[in-house]
CSV table of C-alpha atoms in Angstrom, one decimal:
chain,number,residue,atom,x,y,z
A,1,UNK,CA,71.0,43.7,-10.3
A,2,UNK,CA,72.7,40.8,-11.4
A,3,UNK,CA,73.1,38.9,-8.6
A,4,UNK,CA,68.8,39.7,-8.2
A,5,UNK,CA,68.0,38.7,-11.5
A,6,UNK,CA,70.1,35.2,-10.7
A,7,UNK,CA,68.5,35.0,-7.6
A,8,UNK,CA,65.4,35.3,-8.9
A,9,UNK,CA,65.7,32.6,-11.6
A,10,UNK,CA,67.0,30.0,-9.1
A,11,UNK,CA,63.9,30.2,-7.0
A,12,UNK,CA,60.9,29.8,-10.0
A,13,UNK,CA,63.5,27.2,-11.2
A,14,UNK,CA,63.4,25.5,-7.6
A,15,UNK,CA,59.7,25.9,-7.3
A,16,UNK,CA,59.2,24.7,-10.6
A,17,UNK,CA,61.4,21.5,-9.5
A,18,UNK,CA,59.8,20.9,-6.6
A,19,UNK,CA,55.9,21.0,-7.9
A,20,UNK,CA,56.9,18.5,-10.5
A,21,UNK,CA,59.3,16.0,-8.8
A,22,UNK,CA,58.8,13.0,-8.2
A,23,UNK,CA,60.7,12.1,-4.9
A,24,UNK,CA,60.4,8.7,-3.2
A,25,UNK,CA,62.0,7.6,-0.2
A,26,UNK,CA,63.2,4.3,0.8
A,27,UNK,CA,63.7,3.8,4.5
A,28,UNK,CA,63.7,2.0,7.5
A,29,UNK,CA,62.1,4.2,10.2
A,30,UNK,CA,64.9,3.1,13.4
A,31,UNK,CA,68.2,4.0,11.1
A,32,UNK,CA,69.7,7.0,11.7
A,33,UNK,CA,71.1,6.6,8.2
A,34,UNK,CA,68.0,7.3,6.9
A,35,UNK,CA,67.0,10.1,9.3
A,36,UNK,CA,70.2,11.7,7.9
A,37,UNK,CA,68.0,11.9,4.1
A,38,UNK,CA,64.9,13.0,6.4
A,39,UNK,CA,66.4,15.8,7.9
A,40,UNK,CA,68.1,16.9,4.5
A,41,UNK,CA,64.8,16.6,2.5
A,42,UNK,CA,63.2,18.2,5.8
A,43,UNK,CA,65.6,21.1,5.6
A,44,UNK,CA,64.9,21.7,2.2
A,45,UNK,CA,61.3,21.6,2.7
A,46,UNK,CA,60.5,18.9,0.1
A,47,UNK,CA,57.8,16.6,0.0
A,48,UNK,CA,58.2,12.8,-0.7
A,49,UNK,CA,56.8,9.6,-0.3
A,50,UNK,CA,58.2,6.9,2.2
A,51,UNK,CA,58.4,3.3,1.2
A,52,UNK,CA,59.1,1.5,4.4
A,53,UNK,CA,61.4,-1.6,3.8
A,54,UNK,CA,61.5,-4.8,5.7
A,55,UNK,CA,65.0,-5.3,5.6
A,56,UNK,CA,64.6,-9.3,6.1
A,57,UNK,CA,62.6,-9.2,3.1
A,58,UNK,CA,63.9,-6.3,0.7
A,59,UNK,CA,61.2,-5.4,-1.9
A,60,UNK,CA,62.1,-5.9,-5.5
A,61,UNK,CA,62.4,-2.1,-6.2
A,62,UNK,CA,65.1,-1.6,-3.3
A,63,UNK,CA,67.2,-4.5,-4.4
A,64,UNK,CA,66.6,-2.8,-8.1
A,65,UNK,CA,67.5,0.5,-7.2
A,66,UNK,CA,70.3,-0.3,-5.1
A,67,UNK,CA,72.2,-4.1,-6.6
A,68,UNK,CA,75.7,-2.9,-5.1
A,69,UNK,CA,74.6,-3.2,-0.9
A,70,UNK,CA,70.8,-3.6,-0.9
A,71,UNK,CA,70.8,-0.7,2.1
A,72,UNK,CA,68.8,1.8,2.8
A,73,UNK,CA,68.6,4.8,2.4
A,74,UNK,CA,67.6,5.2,-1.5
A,75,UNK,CA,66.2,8.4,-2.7
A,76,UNK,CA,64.6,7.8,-6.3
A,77,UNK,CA,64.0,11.3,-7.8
A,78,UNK,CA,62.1,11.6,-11.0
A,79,UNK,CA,63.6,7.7,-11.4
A,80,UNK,CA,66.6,8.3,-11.0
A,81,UNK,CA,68.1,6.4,-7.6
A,82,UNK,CA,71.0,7.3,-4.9
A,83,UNK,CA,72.7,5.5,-2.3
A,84,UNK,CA,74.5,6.1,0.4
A,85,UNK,CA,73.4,8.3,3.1
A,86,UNK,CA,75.9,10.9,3.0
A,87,UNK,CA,76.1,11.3,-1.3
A,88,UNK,CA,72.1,12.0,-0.7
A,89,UNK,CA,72.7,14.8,1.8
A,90,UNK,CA,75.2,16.8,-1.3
A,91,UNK,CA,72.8,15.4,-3.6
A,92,UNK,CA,69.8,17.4,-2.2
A,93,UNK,CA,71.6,20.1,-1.1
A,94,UNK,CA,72.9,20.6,-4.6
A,95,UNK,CA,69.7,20.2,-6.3
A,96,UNK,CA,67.5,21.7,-3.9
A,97,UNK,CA,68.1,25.5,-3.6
A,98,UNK,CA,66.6,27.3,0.4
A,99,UNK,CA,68.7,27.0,3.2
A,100,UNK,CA,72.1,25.4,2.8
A,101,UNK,CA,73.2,22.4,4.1
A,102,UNK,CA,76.8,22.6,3.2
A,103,UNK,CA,79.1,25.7,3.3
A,104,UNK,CA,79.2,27.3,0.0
A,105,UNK,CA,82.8,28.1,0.7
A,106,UNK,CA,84.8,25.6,-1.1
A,107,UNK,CA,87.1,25.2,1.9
A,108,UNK,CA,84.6,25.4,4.7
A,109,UNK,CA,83.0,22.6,2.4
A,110,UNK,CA,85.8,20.1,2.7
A,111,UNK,CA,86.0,20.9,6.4
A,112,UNK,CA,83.1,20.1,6.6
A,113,UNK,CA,83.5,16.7,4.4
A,114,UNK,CA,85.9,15.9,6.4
A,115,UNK,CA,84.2,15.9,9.8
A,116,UNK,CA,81.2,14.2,8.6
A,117,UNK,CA,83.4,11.3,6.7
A,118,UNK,CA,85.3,10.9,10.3
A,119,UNK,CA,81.9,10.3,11.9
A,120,UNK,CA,81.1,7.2,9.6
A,121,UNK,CA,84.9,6.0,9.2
A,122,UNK,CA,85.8,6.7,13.0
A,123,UNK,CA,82.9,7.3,15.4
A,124,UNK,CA,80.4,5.1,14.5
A,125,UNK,CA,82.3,2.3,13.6
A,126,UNK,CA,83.8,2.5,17.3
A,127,UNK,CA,80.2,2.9,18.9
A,128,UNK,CA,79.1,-0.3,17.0
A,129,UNK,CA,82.5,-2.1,17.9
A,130,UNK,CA,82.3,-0.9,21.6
A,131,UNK,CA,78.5,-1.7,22.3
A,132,UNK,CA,78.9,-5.4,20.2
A,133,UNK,CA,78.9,-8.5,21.3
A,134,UNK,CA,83.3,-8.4,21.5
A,135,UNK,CA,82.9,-5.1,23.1
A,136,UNK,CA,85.9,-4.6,25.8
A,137,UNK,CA,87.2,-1.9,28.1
A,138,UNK,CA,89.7,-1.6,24.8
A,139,UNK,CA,86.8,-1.0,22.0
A,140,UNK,CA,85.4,1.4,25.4
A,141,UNK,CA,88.2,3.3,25.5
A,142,UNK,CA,88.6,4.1,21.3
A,143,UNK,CA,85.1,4.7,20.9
A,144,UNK,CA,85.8,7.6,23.6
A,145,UNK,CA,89.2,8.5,21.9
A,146,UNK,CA,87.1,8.9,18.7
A,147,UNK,CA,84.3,11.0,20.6
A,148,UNK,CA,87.2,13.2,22.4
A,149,UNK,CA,88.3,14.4,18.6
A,150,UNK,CA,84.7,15.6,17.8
A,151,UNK,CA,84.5,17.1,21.6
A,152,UNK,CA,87.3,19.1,20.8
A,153,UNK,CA,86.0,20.3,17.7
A,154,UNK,CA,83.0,21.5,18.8
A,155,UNK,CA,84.8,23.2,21.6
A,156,UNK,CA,87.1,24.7,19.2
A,157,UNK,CA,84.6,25.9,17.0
A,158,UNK,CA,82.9,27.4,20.1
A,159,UNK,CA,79.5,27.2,18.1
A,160,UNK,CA,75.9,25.9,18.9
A,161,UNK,CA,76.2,23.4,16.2
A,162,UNK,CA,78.8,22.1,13.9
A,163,UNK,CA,77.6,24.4,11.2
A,164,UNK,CA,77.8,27.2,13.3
A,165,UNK,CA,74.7,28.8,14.4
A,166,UNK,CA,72.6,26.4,11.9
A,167,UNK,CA,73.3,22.6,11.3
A,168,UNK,CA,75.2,21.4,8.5
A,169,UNK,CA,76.1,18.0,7.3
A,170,UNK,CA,78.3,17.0,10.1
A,171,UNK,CA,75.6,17.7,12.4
A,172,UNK,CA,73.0,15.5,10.4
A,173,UNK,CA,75.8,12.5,10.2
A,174,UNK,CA,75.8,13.1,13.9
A,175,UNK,CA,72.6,11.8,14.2
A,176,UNK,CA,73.0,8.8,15.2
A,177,UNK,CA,75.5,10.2,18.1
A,178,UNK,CA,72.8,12.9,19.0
A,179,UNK,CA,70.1,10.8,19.5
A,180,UNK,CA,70.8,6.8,19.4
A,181,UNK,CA,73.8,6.6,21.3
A,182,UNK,CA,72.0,7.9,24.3
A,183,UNK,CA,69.1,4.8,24.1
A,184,UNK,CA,71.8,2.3,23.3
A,185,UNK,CA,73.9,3.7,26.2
A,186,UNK,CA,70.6,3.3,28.5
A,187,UNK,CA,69.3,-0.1,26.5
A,188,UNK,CA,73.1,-1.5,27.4
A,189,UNK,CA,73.7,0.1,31.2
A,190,UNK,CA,76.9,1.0,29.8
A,191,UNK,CA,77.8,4.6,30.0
A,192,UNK,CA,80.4,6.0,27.3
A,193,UNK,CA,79.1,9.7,26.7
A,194,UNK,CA,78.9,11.5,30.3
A,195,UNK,CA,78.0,14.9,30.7
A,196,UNK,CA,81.1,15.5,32.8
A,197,UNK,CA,83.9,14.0,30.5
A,198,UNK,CA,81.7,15.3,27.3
A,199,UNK,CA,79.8,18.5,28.1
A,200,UNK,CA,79.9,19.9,24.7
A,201,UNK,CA,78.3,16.7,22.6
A,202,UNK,CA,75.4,16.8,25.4
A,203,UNK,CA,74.5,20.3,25.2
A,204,UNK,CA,74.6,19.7,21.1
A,205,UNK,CA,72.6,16.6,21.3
A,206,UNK,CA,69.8,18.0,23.2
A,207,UNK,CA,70.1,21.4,21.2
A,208,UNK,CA,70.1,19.3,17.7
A,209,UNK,CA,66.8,16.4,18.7
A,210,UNK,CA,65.5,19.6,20.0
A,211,UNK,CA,65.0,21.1,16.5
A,212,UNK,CA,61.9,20.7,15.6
A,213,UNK,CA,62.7,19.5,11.8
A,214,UNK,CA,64.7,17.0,12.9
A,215,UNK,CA,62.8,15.9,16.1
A,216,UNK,CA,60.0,15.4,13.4
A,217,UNK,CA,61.9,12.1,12.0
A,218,UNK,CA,63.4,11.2,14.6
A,219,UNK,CA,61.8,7.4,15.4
A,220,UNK,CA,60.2,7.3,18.7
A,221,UNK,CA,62.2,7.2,22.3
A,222,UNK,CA,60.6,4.1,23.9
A,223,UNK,CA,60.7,1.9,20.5
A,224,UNK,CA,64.4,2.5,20.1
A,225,UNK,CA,64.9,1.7,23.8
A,226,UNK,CA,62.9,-1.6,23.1
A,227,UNK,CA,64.3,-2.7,20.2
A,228,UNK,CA,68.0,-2.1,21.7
A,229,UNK,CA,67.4,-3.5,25.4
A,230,UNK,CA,66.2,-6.6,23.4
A,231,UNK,CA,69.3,-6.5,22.1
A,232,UNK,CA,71.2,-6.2,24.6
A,233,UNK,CA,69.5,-8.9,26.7
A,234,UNK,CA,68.1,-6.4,28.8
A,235,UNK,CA,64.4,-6.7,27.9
B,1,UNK,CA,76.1,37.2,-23.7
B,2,UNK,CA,75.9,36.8,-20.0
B,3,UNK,CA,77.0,33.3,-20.0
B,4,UNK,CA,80.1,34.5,-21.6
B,5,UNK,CA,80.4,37.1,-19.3
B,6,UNK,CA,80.2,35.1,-16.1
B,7,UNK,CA,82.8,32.5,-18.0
B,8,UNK,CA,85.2,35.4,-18.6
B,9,UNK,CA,84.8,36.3,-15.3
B,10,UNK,CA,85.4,33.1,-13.9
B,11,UNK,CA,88.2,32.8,-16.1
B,12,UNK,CA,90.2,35.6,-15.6
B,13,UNK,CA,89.4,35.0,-11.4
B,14,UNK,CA,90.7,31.4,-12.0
B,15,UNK,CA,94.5,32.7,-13.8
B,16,UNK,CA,94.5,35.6,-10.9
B,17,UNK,CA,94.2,32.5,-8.4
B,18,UNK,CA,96.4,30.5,-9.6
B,19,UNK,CA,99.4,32.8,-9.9
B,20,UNK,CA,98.7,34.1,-6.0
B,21,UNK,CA,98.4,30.7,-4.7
B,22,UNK,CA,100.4,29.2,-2.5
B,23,UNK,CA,100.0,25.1,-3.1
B,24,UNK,CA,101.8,22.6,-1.0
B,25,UNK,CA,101.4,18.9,-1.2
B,26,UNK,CA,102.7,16.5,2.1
B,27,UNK,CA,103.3,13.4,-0.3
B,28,UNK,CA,104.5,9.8,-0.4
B,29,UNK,CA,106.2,9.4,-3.9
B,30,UNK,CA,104.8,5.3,-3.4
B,31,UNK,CA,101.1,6.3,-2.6
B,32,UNK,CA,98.0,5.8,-5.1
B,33,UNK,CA,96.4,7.8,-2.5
B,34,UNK,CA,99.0,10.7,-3.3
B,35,UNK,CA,99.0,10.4,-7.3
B,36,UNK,CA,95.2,11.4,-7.0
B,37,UNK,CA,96.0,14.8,-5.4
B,38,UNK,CA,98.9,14.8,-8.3
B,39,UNK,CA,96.5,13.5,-10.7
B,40,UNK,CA,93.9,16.0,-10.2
B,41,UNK,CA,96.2,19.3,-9.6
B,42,UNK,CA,98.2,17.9,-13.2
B,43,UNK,CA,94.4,18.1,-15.0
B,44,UNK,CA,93.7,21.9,-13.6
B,45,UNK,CA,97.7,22.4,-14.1
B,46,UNK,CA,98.0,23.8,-11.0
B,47,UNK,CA,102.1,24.3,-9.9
B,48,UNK,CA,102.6,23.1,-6.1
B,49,UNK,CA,105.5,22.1,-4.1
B,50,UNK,CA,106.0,18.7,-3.3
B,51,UNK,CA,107.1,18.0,0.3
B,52,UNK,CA,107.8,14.0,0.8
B,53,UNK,CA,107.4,12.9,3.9
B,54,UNK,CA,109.3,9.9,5.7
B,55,UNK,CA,106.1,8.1,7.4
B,56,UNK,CA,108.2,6.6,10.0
B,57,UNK,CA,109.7,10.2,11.2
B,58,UNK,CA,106.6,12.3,10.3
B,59,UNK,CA,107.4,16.4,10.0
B,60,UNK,CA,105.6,18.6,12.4
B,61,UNK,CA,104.0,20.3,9.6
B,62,UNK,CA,102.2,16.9,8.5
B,63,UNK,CA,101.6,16.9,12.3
B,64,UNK,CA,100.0,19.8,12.6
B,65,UNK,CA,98.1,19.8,9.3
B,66,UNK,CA,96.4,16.3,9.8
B,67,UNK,CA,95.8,16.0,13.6
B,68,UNK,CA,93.4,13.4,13.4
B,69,UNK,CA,95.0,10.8,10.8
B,70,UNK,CA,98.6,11.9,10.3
B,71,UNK,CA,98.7,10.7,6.9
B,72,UNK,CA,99.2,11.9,3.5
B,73,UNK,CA,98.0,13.6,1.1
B,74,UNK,CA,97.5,16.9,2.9
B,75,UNK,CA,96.7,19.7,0.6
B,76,UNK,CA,97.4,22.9,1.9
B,77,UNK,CA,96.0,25.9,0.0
B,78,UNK,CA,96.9,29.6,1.4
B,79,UNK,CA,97.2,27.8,4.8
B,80,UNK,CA,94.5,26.0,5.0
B,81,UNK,CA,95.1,22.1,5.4
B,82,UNK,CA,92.5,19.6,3.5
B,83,UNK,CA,93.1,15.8,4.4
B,84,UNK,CA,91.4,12.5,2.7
B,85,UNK,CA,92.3,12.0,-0.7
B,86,UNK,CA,89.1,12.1,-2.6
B,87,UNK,CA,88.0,15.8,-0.2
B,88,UNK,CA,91.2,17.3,-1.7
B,89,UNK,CA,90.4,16.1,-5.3
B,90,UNK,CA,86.7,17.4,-4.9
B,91,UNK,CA,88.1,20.8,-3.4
B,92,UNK,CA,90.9,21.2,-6.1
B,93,UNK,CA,88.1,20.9,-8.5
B,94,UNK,CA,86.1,23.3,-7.2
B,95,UNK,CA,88.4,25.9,-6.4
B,96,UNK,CA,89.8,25.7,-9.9
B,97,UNK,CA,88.2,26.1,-12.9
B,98,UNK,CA,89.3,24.4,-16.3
B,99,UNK,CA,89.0,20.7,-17.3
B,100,UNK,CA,85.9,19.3,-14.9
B,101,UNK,CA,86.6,16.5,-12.8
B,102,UNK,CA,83.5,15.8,-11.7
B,103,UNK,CA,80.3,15.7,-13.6
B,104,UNK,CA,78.4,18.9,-13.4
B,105,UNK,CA,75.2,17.2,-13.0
B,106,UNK,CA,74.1,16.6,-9.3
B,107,UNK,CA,72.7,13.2,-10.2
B,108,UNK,CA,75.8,11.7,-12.5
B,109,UNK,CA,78.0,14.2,-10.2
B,110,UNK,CA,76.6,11.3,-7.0
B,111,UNK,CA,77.0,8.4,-9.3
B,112,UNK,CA,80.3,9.0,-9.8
B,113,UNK,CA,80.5,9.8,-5.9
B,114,UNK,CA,78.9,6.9,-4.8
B,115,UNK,CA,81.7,4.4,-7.2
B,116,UNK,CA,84.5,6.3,-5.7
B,117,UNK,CA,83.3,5.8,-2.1
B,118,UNK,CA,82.7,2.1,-3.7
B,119,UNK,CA,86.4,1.7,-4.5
B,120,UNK,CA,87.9,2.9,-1.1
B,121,UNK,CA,85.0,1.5,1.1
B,122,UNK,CA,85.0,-2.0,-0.6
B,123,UNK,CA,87.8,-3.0,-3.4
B,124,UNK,CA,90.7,-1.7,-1.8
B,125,UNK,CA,90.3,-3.4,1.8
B,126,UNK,CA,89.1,-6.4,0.0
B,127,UNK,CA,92.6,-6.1,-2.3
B,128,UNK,CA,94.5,-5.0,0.7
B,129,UNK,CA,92.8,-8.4,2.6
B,130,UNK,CA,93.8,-11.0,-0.5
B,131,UNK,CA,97.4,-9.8,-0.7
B,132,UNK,CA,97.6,-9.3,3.2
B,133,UNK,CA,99.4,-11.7,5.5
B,134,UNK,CA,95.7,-13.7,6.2
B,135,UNK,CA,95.1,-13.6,2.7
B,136,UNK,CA,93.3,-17.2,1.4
B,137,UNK,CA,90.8,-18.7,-1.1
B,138,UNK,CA,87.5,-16.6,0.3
B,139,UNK,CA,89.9,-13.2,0.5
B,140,UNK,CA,90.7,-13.5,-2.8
B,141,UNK,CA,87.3,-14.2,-3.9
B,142,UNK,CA,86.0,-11.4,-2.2
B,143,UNK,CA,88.0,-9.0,-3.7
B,144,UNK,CA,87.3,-10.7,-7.6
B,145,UNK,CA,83.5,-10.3,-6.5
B,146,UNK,CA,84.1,-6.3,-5.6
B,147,UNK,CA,86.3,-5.9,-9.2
B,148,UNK,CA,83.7,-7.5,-10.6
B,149,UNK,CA,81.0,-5.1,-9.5
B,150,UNK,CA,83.9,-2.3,-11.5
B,151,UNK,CA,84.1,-4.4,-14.0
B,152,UNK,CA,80.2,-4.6,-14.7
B,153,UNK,CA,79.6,-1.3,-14.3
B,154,UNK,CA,82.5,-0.1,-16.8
B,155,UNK,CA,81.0,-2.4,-19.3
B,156,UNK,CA,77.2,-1.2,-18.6
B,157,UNK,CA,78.5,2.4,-19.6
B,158,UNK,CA,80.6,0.9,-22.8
B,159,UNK,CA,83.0,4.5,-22.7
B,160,UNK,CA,86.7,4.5,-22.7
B,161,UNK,CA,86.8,5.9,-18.9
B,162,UNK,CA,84.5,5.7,-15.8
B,163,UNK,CA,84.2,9.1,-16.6
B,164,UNK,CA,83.2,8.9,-20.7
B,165,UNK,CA,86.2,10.1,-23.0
B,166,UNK,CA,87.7,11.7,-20.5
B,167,UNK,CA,88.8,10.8,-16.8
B,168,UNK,CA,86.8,11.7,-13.7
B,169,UNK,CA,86.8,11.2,-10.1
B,170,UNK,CA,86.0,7.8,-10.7
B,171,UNK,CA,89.1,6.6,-12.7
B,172,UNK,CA,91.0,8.8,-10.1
B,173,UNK,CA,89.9,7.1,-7.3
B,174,UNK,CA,90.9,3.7,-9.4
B,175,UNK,CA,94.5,4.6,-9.8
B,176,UNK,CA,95.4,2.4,-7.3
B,177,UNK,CA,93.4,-1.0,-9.4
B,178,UNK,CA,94.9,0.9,-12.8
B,179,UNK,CA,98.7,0.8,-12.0
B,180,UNK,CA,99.6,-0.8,-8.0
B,181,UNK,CA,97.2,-4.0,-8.4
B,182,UNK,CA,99.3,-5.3,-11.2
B,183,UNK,CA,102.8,-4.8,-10.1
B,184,UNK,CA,101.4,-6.4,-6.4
B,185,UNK,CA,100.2,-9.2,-9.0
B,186,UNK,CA,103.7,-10.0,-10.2
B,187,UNK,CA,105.0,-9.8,-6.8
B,188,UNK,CA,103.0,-11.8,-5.0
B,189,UNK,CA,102.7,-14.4,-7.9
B,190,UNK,CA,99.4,-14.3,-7.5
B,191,UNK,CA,97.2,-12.9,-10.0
B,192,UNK,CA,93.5,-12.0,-9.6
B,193,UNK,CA,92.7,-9.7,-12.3
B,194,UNK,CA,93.2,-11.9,-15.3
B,195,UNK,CA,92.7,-10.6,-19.3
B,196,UNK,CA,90.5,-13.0,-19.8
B,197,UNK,CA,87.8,-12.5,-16.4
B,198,UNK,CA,88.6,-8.4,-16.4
B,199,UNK,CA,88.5,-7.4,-20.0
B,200,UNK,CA,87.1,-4.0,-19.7
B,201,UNK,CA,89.7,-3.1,-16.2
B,202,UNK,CA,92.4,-4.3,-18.2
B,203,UNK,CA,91.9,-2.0,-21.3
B,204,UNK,CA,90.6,0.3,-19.1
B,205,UNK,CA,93.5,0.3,-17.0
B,206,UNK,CA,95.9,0.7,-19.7
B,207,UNK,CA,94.4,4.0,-21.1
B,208,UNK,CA,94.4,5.4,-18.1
B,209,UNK,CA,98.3,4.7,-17.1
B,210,UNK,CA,99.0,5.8,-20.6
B,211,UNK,CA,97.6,9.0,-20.2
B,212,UNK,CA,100.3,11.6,-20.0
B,213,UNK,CA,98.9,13.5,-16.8
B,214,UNK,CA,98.7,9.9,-15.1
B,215,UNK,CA,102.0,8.8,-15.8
B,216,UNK,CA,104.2,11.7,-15.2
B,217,UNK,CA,103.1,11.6,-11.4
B,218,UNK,CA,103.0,7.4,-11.0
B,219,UNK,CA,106.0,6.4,-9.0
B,220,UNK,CA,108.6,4.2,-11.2
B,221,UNK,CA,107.1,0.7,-11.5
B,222,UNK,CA,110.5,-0.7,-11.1
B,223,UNK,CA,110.9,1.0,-7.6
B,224,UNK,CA,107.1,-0.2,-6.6
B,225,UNK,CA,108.0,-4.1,-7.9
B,226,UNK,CA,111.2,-3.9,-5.4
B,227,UNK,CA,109.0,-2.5,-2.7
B,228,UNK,CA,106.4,-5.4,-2.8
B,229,UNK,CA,108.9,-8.1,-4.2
B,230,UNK,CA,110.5,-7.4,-0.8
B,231,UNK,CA,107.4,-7.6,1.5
B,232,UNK,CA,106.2,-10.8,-0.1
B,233,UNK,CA,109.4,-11.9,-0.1
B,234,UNK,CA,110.1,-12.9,-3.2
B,235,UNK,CA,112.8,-10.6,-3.6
């Protein structure tokens, strides 16, 4: 009865929230940073408005509402502006109530933490490193040492997603492993991620761009490849 | 009245938890990263047993418990492991009830995220870089531009602590600008953080050392000044 009455209060409150927020996005439509707020504020069901930012000409509100690195992603709610991909994740799962994004459990919720913190401090950087202009047979091999660890989570886990049969937040700070690293592995001709040595991260990629919330923001297949075998010299 | 039921509630959960819990902290007496965990389980008063590990001859407990990194702190509550210092601050305070250490507000609750993740993702490497082997005239002004950012922001909220009168995850996170930078300072014999260019760190800094719960777990300064002396050689 208790628990009901709670329930109940959370849910006009959350309505109530989201009729009167104001919720503004800015973004950059190729950075799977951002995606990571889109899928979150997609999850949640809440509407907002994009600002697209040219990032070689940063409009006076982002370099306002973010002095420290001028980056997107910022979400401004009711005026009030975050950084930082990840902290915008907890920050609309915490304010936003519907379907979780993080465990409620508070260890499950550190597990979790941790994974998604080892994507941007370990994974991605070694992506970046491996596919960049210095990258080596060296920075190959400990971009696929770092992708081995979160192989053999998943496997461990034995789940559809990292979240179990849902995503969580290690699956959205995936993102960019899910879907970019396959367009910069084609854009490059340079083949880290094979279905043979990692048969668990492919199934989950497909099964996470797949979903139709996050296929949704996901920026378009042949612009990414573009953009990336431009890059690359590939064009 | 059912506030104060659900507190009592909470309350008497919280005492039942922390007399059946089994706490164990894999330390490094020398590590700022360490004397958060300490820091943070001292402010909930939470009893744990300390086991100090010798990094060059790792246990297999700290082995097992942090796979991926290998490195201290490791909480491990009931069993279950939780790695990366500022994940096992957030979880002790969210397991245990008492004296916050994080706002309760999700938006001042991601501010104070977002300058934690500031102070390990930018001032430390860039303190780490000016005091480092290749440490020159740009290193060193790279890392008075990041303290400067601190130092700005500490000033723009005018309170005692990051957190207002009271400590947070913010000042935490700091402990290593609060009490190491100085004693790497008088090492080196090179000084970056002046009185006179870091007025509010240096007060700052001082209140927080002087805090009771601070110092009892800060490694002797005497011990840290030997330890650095030596690797700059100046000893």
């Amino acid at each position: 009865m208790l628990t009901t009455m709670l329930a109940g209060a959370l849910l006009i409150d959350s309505d109530r929230r989201k009729m009167a927020d104001e919720v503004k996005l800015y973004a950059v439509a190729g950075s799977p940073f951002v995606c990571r707020a889109k899928i979150a504020l997609n999850m949640k069901g809440i509407k907002y408005e994009n600002f697209e930012e040219d990032m070689s000409n940063r409009s006076a509100e982002l370099l306002k509402f973010n002095p420290v690195y001028k980056k997107v992603p910022v979400l401004v709610h009711n005026g009030n502006p975050i950084s930082e991909s990840l902290l915008i994740v907890e920050y609309i799962d915490e304010v936003w109530k519907g379907v979780p994004i993080l465990p409620q459990d508070p260890y499950e919720k550190a597990v979790a933490r941790f994974w998604a913190k080892f994507i941007d401090d370990k994974c991605i950087p070694a992506i970046f490193k491996a596919f960049g202009p210095d990258g080596n047979e060296q920075s190959d091999a400990e971009a696929i040492e770092q992708l081995q660890i979160l192989e053999n989570e998943l496997k461990a886990k034995g789940t559809k997603f990292f979240g179990g049969d849902n995503i969580n937040l290690v699956d959205i700070a995936a993102d960019f492993i899910a879907y970019w690293l396959g367009i910069i592995q084609e854009a490059a001709e340079k083949t880290l991620v094979t279905n043979d040595k990692f048969p668990k991260i492919t199934v989950w990629a497909d099964d996470f761009v797949n979903l139709e919330l996050v296929n949704q923001v996901l920026p378009p297949r042949e612009h990414l490849l573009a953009f990336f075998k431009k890059r690359f010299g590939k064009a």
